[in-house]
Amino acid sequence: MFFADHYQHFFRPLTGKYREQVVECLRLLYERLYTAKADYGESLAREQILEIFSEALTRAPQLDSDDVDESGRSTQAGADTGATSKEHRFRSLREQAVWVLNSLVEFGWLEKQVDSATLAASYPFSRRGRLFTQPLVEVNSTRVRTRHRNTRNTLNALEAFAGRGEIHDLIDAWEYSERIVADFTDMIAELEERKRELVREVEAKLLVQQATDEFFSFMESRFQPDLAIRLSADSVEKHRDAIGRVIARIRRKDKNQKAEWERRLRQLLPEMVEEGRSLLWWMLDTIEDRMRRACEVKLPALRHALHGFTKRADIIIRQLSYLHSQSQGGFSDLCQNLGESDARDQLLDRLGQQLGSFQLRLFDPKQTQLWQRQRRQPVNTRMEDAEPLAEDNRREILLQQRLDQAFNFNSGDLREYLHKALGAGRRVNSRDLPLDNARDLLAMSHALEAAAVSQDGGPRIAVQFTGNTASNDYFAQFDEYYLELKDSD
């Protein structure tokens, strides 16, 4: 379980009106501990952490009061004249920094470690705190991330594995290939977010210069260092064939070597072992499938998203520039006169008929592919209490079992019946078959099956019909025949 022990309310510090300030405290502390600003020779003491938090609290804004009290009702500052406002909860930045530090320690983001020799306390990140703080730092990071290196890292790790046979190189290549698709997804999402921000800023301010500056700033800071390399030098299409050749070379290795690799993979990754599946083959197939999907799905989607972003920016900038240049000209007067005219609907309809034209657009078959989704088996997670069967239901089940057993007749029972009927002789007439109980009656009705039953390795029995019919107390009429034992001592 994730929410266990002191992690039960792990995300509590990120709620309330101080959440932005707590996030800024986590970012600054992470930079001081794990980035180029870190001094790995010493651990941060309490006073140093309080200074970092005070700086972060000064930077970050305090959001509107939307805390929820323990009863579940929303509390607003100043909503009640008799209530004490939470807006001035802390008397100083240091007091608030102490509260942030205690909260992060209490809810599992930081750990308190005390040196047994000097009794000095340090507050490093917990493992979960560090993992969850890293994306908070990277969201607003302005430095260039070399995410485009994952394709080359996959190729280099596979070549190292094919050359040295070190199993950790294969695991690294498998992890790098997973990040290729994830990086494409992140970049597509970032382009869509940039496009929405551009439209929102333009709608709010209608500033041509600001829209133009933001567009070219993105193209200089993100497109040139990352996207351009991803689409050219580090294109997955460029390295796909090379990765395929290395994988083919690995598959042609000696069987004993591949068996040793499989054994090592099963030791290192026991949670991925499935009965009847080779872990080595599964990893190689997964890398090939990820490269294929990156080339055929994600790369065209990235190009389409980039084209949509640049097209939208071009349309907005052109529109704003035109509106700005015509704000004092005859165009605005014409629009004003058209809006005040009584016949504007007829004029617009006539203009639409003159400007309208037929356009036929066809899909490119290379860009349209159907992927078959894997159907997952439904899992019933419903929990039901076991209820005891009623007396009538148990009686009905017992009777059904008895009936099934009563009319269940197999070849072994037929052999025993015929052995008893023949006795010490070798031939018997169907009229003379014994009928002592219900089982004998069933055996007599299946007596003709004796010839087929005797073919599976036992004594052979011949059936000879006389052409006559007979009857008894149970059968009104039945064929008369002889059962004779053959090839037996």
PDB file of C-alpha atoms in Angstrom, residues 130-301:
ATOM      1  CA  ARG A 130      12.480  12.959  -3.668  1.00  0.00           C
ATOM      2  CA  LEU A 131      10.654  11.039  -6.429  1.00  0.00           C
ATOM      3  CA  PHE A 132       7.579  13.272  -6.206  1.00  0.00           C
ATOM      4  CA  THR A 133       9.556  16.508  -5.904  1.00  0.00           C
ATOM      5  CA  GLN A 134      11.569  15.824  -9.082  1.00  0.00           C
ATOM      6  CA  PRO A 135       8.617  16.413 -11.483  1.00  0.00           C
ATOM      7  CA  LEU A 136       7.711  19.585  -9.556  1.00  0.00           C
ATOM      8  CA  VAL A 137      11.226  20.880 -10.279  1.00  0.00           C
ATOM      9  CA  GLU A 138      11.189  19.818 -13.938  1.00  0.00           C
ATOM     10  CA  VAL A 139       7.790  21.352 -14.736  1.00  0.00           C
ATOM     11  CA  ASN A 140       9.090  24.937 -14.611  1.00  0.00           C
ATOM     12  CA  SER A 141      12.700  24.156 -15.400  1.00  0.00           C
ATOM     13  CA  THR A 142      14.246  26.425 -18.041  1.00  0.00           C
ATOM     14  CA  ARG A 143      17.358  24.366 -18.641  1.00  0.00           C
ATOM     15  CA  VAL A 144      17.629  22.228 -21.768  1.00  0.00           C
ATOM     16  CA  ARG A 145      16.907  18.565 -21.163  1.00  0.00           C
ATOM     17  CA  THR A 146      18.616  16.153 -23.537  1.00  0.00           C
ATOM     18  CA  ARG A 147      15.566  13.948 -23.862  1.00  0.00           C
ATOM     19  CA  HIS A 148      16.410  13.335 -27.507  1.00  0.00           C
ATOM     20  CA  ARG A 149      19.353  11.175 -26.407  1.00  0.00           C
ATOM     21  CA  ASN A 150      17.158   8.192 -25.487  1.00  0.00           C
ATOM     22  CA  THR A 151      17.134   6.788 -29.039  1.00  0.00           C
ATOM     23  CA  ARG A 152      20.926   6.840 -29.248  1.00  0.00           C
ATOM     24  CA  ASN A 153      21.169   5.503 -25.694  1.00  0.00           C
ATOM     25  CA  THR A 154      19.012   2.527 -26.719  1.00  0.00           C
ATOM     26  CA  LEU A 155      21.262   1.810 -29.701  1.00  0.00           C
ATOM     27  CA  ASN A 156      24.473   2.209 -27.684  1.00  0.00           C
ATOM     28  CA  ALA A 157      23.224  -0.043 -24.866  1.00  0.00           C
ATOM     29  CA  LEU A 158      22.173  -2.758 -27.347  1.00  0.00           C
ATOM     30  CA  GLU A 159      25.550  -2.634 -29.095  1.00  0.00           C
ATOM     31  CA  ALA A 160      27.310  -2.894 -25.724  1.00  0.00           C
ATOM     32  CA  PHE A 161      25.153  -5.894 -24.817  1.00  0.00           C
ATOM     33  CA  ALA A 162      25.837  -7.593 -28.155  1.00  0.00           C
ATOM     34  CA  GLY A 163      29.581  -7.008 -27.738  1.00  0.00           C
ATOM     35  CA  ARG A 164      30.188  -7.730 -24.041  1.00  0.00           C
ATOM     36  CA  GLY A 165      27.135  -9.789 -23.121  1.00  0.00           C
ATOM     37  CA  GLU A 166      26.510  -7.811 -19.911  1.00  0.00           C
ATOM     38  CA  ILE A 167      22.854  -8.314 -19.037  1.00  0.00           C
ATOM     39  CA  HIS A 168      22.518  -4.869 -17.405  1.00  0.00           C
ATOM     40  CA  ASP A 169      23.128  -3.256 -20.809  1.00  0.00           C
ATOM     41  CA  LEU A 170      20.031  -5.023 -22.158  1.00  0.00           C
ATOM     42  CA  ILE A 171      17.958  -3.816 -19.204  1.00  0.00           C
ATOM     43  CA  ASP A 172      19.222  -0.266 -19.789  1.00  0.00           C
ATOM     44  CA  ALA A 173      18.297  -0.476 -23.476  1.00  0.00           C
ATOM     45  CA  TRP A 174      14.824  -1.725 -22.543  1.00  0.00           C
ATOM     46  CA  GLU A 175      14.327   1.229 -20.143  1.00  0.00           C
ATOM     47  CA  TYR A 176      15.654   3.781 -22.655  1.00  0.00           C
ATOM     48  CA  SER A 177      13.257   2.478 -25.316  1.00  0.00           C
ATOM     49  CA  GLU A 178      10.352   3.031 -22.924  1.00  0.00           C
ATOM     50  CA  ARG A 179      11.372   6.675 -22.479  1.00  0.00           C
ATOM     51  CA  ILE A 180      11.379   7.262 -26.251  1.00  0.00           C
ATOM     52  CA  VAL A 181       7.593   6.941 -26.478  1.00  0.00           C
ATOM     53  CA  ALA A 182       7.117   8.826 -23.205  1.00  0.00           C
ATOM     54  CA  ASP A 183       9.247  11.731 -24.472  1.00  0.00           C
ATOM     55  CA  PHE A 184       7.182  11.975 -27.647  1.00  0.00           C
ATOM     56  CA  THR A 185       3.999  12.046 -25.576  1.00  0.00           C
ATOM     57  CA  ASP A 186       5.383  14.776 -23.297  1.00  0.00           C
ATOM     58  CA  MET A 187       6.459  16.904 -26.248  1.00  0.00           C
ATOM     59  CA  ILE A 188       3.075  16.574 -27.977  1.00  0.00           C
ATOM     60  CA  ALA A 189       1.311  17.529 -24.735  1.00  0.00           C
ATOM     61  CA  GLU A 190       3.647  20.525 -24.317  1.00  0.00           C
ATOM     62  CA  LEU A 191       2.898  21.741 -27.847  1.00  0.00           C
ATOM     63  CA  GLU A 192      -0.839  21.494 -27.240  1.00  0.00           C
ATOM     64  CA  GLU A 193      -0.475  23.354 -23.955  1.00  0.00           C
ATOM     65  CA  ARG A 194       1.615  26.078 -25.635  1.00  0.00           C
ATOM     66  CA  LYS A 195      -1.037  26.457 -28.312  1.00  0.00           C
ATOM     67  CA  ARG A 196      -3.797  26.849 -25.719  1.00  0.00           C
ATOM     68  CA  GLU A 197      -1.719  29.360 -23.732  1.00  0.00           C
ATOM     69  CA  LEU A 198      -1.056  31.384 -26.884  1.00  0.00           C
ATOM     70  CA  VAL A 199      -4.762  31.557 -27.702  1.00  0.00           C
ATOM     71  CA  ARG A 200      -5.660  32.390 -24.092  1.00  0.00           C
ATOM     72  CA  GLU A 201      -3.105  35.196 -23.863  1.00  0.00           C
ATOM     73  CA  VAL A 202      -4.251  36.665 -27.153  1.00  0.00           C
ATOM     74  CA  GLU A 203      -7.902  36.527 -26.111  1.00  0.00           C
ATOM     75  CA  ALA A 204      -7.096  38.212 -22.824  1.00  0.00           C
ATOM     76  CA  LYS A 205      -4.750  40.989 -23.981  1.00  0.00           C
ATOM     77  CA  LEU A 206      -4.770  41.188 -27.799  1.00  0.00           C
ATOM     78  CA  LEU A 207      -1.115  42.217 -27.786  1.00  0.00           C
ATOM     79  CA  VAL A 208       0.675  41.505 -31.043  1.00  0.00           C
ATOM     80  CA  GLN A 209       4.164  42.092 -29.664  1.00  0.00           C
ATOM     81  CA  GLN A 210       3.682  39.780 -26.682  1.00  0.00           C
ATOM     82  CA  ALA A 211       2.228  36.964 -28.804  1.00  0.00           C
ATOM     83  CA  THR A 212       5.093  37.286 -31.278  1.00  0.00           C
ATOM     84  CA  ASP A 213       7.730  37.330 -28.523  1.00  0.00           C
ATOM     85  CA  GLU A 214       6.295  34.209 -26.849  1.00  0.00           C
ATOM     86  CA  PHE A 215       6.192  32.318 -30.139  1.00  0.00           C
ATOM     87  CA  PHE A 216       9.783  33.106 -31.114  1.00  0.00           C
ATOM     88  CA  SER A 217      10.972  32.535 -27.554  1.00  0.00           C
ATOM     89  CA  PHE A 218       9.542  29.012 -27.686  1.00  0.00           C
ATOM     90  CA  MET A 219      11.074  28.357 -31.083  1.00  0.00           C
ATOM     91  CA  GLU A 220      14.510  29.484 -29.852  1.00  0.00           C
ATOM     92  CA  SER A 221      14.477  27.841 -26.412  1.00  0.00           C
ATOM     93  CA  ARG A 222      12.634  24.583 -27.113  1.00  0.00           C
ATOM     94  CA  PHE A 223      12.471  23.920 -30.838  1.00  0.00           C
ATOM     95  CA  GLN A 224      16.103  24.458 -31.789  1.00  0.00           C
ATOM     96  CA  PRO A 225      17.811  22.603 -28.881  1.00  0.00           C
ATOM     97  CA  ASP A 226      15.396  19.673 -28.627  1.00  0.00           C
ATOM     98  CA  LEU A 227      12.713  19.341 -31.285  1.00  0.00           C
ATOM     99  CA  ALA A 228      14.990  20.064 -34.242  1.00  0.00           C
ATOM    100  CA  ILE A 229      17.453  17.393 -33.097  1.00  0.00           C
ATOM    101  CA  ARG A 230      14.637  14.926 -32.477  1.00  0.00           C
ATOM    102  CA  LEU A 231      13.293  15.450 -35.995  1.00  0.00           C
ATOM    103  CA  SER A 232      16.683  15.298 -37.738  1.00  0.00           C
ATOM    104  CA  ALA A 233      19.894  14.127 -36.054  1.00  0.00           C
ATOM    105  CA  ASP A 234      18.226  11.852 -33.515  1.00  0.00           C
ATOM    106  CA  SER A 235      15.211  10.823 -35.533  1.00  0.00           C
ATOM    107  CA  VAL A 236      13.897   7.402 -34.590  1.00  0.00           C
ATOM    108  CA  GLU A 237      13.584   6.669 -38.289  1.00  0.00           C
ATOM    109  CA  LYS A 238      17.346   7.160 -38.643  1.00  0.00           C
ATOM    110  CA  HIS A 239      18.283   4.676 -35.884  1.00  0.00           C
ATOM    111  CA  ARG A 240      15.439   2.186 -36.308  1.00  0.00           C
ATOM    112  CA  ASP A 241      17.275   0.034 -38.888  1.00  0.00           C
ATOM    113  CA  ALA A 242      20.495   0.071 -36.856  1.00  0.00           C
ATOM    114  CA  ILE A 243      18.631  -1.080 -33.727  1.00  0.00           C
ATOM    115  CA  GLY A 244      16.912  -3.808 -35.763  1.00  0.00           C
ATOM    116  CA  ARG A 245      20.268  -5.084 -37.049  1.00  0.00           C
ATOM    117  CA  VAL A 246      21.732  -5.235 -33.535  1.00  0.00           C
ATOM    118  CA  ILE A 247      18.681  -7.135 -32.247  1.00  0.00           C
ATOM    119  CA  ALA A 248      18.965  -9.602 -35.139  1.00  0.00           C
ATOM    120  CA  ARG A 249      22.635 -10.120 -34.251  1.00  0.00           C
ATOM    121  CA  ILE A 250      21.679 -10.839 -30.638  1.00  0.00           C
ATOM    122  CA  ARG A 251      19.073 -13.382 -31.737  1.00  0.00           C
ATOM    123  CA  ARG A 252      21.709 -15.275 -33.762  1.00  0.00           C
ATOM    124  CA  LYS A 253      23.979 -15.777 -30.758  1.00  0.00           C
ATOM    125  CA  ASP A 254      24.899 -19.236 -29.478  1.00  0.00           C
ATOM    126  CA  LYS A 255      22.097 -21.138 -27.732  1.00  0.00           C
ATOM    127  CA  ASN A 256      24.164 -21.691 -24.595  1.00  0.00           C
ATOM    128  CA  GLN A 257      24.886 -17.953 -24.384  1.00  0.00           C
ATOM    129  CA  LYS A 258      21.208 -17.085 -24.807  1.00  0.00           C
ATOM    130  CA  ALA A 259      20.264 -19.650 -22.151  1.00  0.00           C
ATOM    131  CA  GLU A 260      22.721 -18.018 -19.740  1.00  0.00           C
ATOM    132  CA  TRP A 261      21.231 -14.584 -20.491  1.00  0.00           C
ATOM    133  CA  GLU A 262      17.751 -15.936 -19.864  1.00  0.00           C
ATOM    134  CA  ARG A 263      18.815 -17.368 -16.524  1.00  0.00           C
ATOM    135  CA  ARG A 264      20.404 -14.062 -15.461  1.00  0.00           C
ATOM    136  CA  LEU A 265      17.302 -12.091 -16.477  1.00  0.00           C
ATOM    137  CA  ARG A 266      15.077 -14.385 -14.452  1.00  0.00           C
ATOM    138  CA  GLN A 267      17.319 -13.844 -11.431  1.00  0.00           C
ATOM    139  CA  LEU A 268      17.357 -10.041 -11.774  1.00  0.00           C
ATOM    140  CA  LEU A 269      13.695  -9.573 -12.767  1.00  0.00           C
ATOM    141  CA  PRO A 270      11.673 -12.323 -11.049  1.00  0.00           C
ATOM    142  CA  GLU A 271       8.492 -10.213 -11.059  1.00  0.00           C
ATOM    143  CA  MET A 272       8.400 -10.267 -14.892  1.00  0.00           C
ATOM    144  CA  VAL A 273       8.742 -14.032 -15.272  1.00  0.00           C
ATOM    145  CA  GLU A 274       5.720 -15.756 -16.830  1.00  0.00           C
ATOM    146  CA  GLU A 275       5.276 -19.439 -17.477  1.00  0.00           C
ATOM    147  CA  GLY A 276       6.043 -20.355 -21.078  1.00  0.00           C
ATOM    148  CA  ARG A 277       7.555 -16.958 -22.033  1.00  0.00           C
ATOM    149  CA  SER A 278      11.192 -16.181 -22.708  1.00  0.00           C
ATOM    150  CA  LEU A 279      12.159 -12.982 -20.902  1.00  0.00           C
ATOM    151  CA  LEU A 280      15.061 -12.323 -23.313  1.00  0.00           C
ATOM    152  CA  TRP A 281      12.837 -12.667 -26.397  1.00  0.00           C
ATOM    153  CA  TRP A 282      10.104 -10.569 -24.770  1.00  0.00           C
ATOM    154  CA  MET A 283      12.515  -7.681 -24.082  1.00  0.00           C
ATOM    155  CA  LEU A 284      13.880  -7.723 -27.642  1.00  0.00           C
ATOM    156  CA  ASP A 285      10.359  -7.862 -29.107  1.00  0.00           C
ATOM    157  CA  THR A 286       9.275  -4.998 -26.827  1.00  0.00           C
ATOM    158  CA  ILE A 287      12.158  -2.793 -27.979  1.00  0.00           C
ATOM    159  CA  GLU A 288      11.309  -3.478 -31.632  1.00  0.00           C
ATOM    160  CA  ASP A 289       7.623  -2.767 -31.035  1.00  0.00           C
ATOM    161  CA  ARG A 290       8.395   0.519 -29.260  1.00  0.00           C
ATOM    162  CA  MET A 291      10.640   1.654 -32.092  1.00  0.00           C
ATOM    163  CA  ARG A 292       7.958   0.747 -34.630  1.00  0.00           C
ATOM    164  CA  ARG A 293       5.268   2.661 -32.741  1.00  0.00           C
ATOM    165  CA  ALA A 294       7.585   5.647 -32.248  1.00  0.00           C
ATOM    166  CA  CYS A 295       8.274   5.791 -36.005  1.00  0.00           C
ATOM    167  CA  GLU A 296       4.795   5.036 -37.293  1.00  0.00           C
ATOM    168  CA  VAL A 297       2.602   6.679 -34.636  1.00  0.00           C
ATOM    169  CA  LYS A 298       4.383   9.139 -32.348  1.00  0.00           C
ATOM    170  CA  LEU A 299       6.702  10.845 -34.840  1.00  0.00           C
ATOM    171  CA  PRO A 300       3.873  11.697 -37.296  1.00  0.00           C
ATOM    172  CA  ALA A 301       1.766  12.856 -34.337  1.00  0.00           C
TER     173      ALA A 301
END
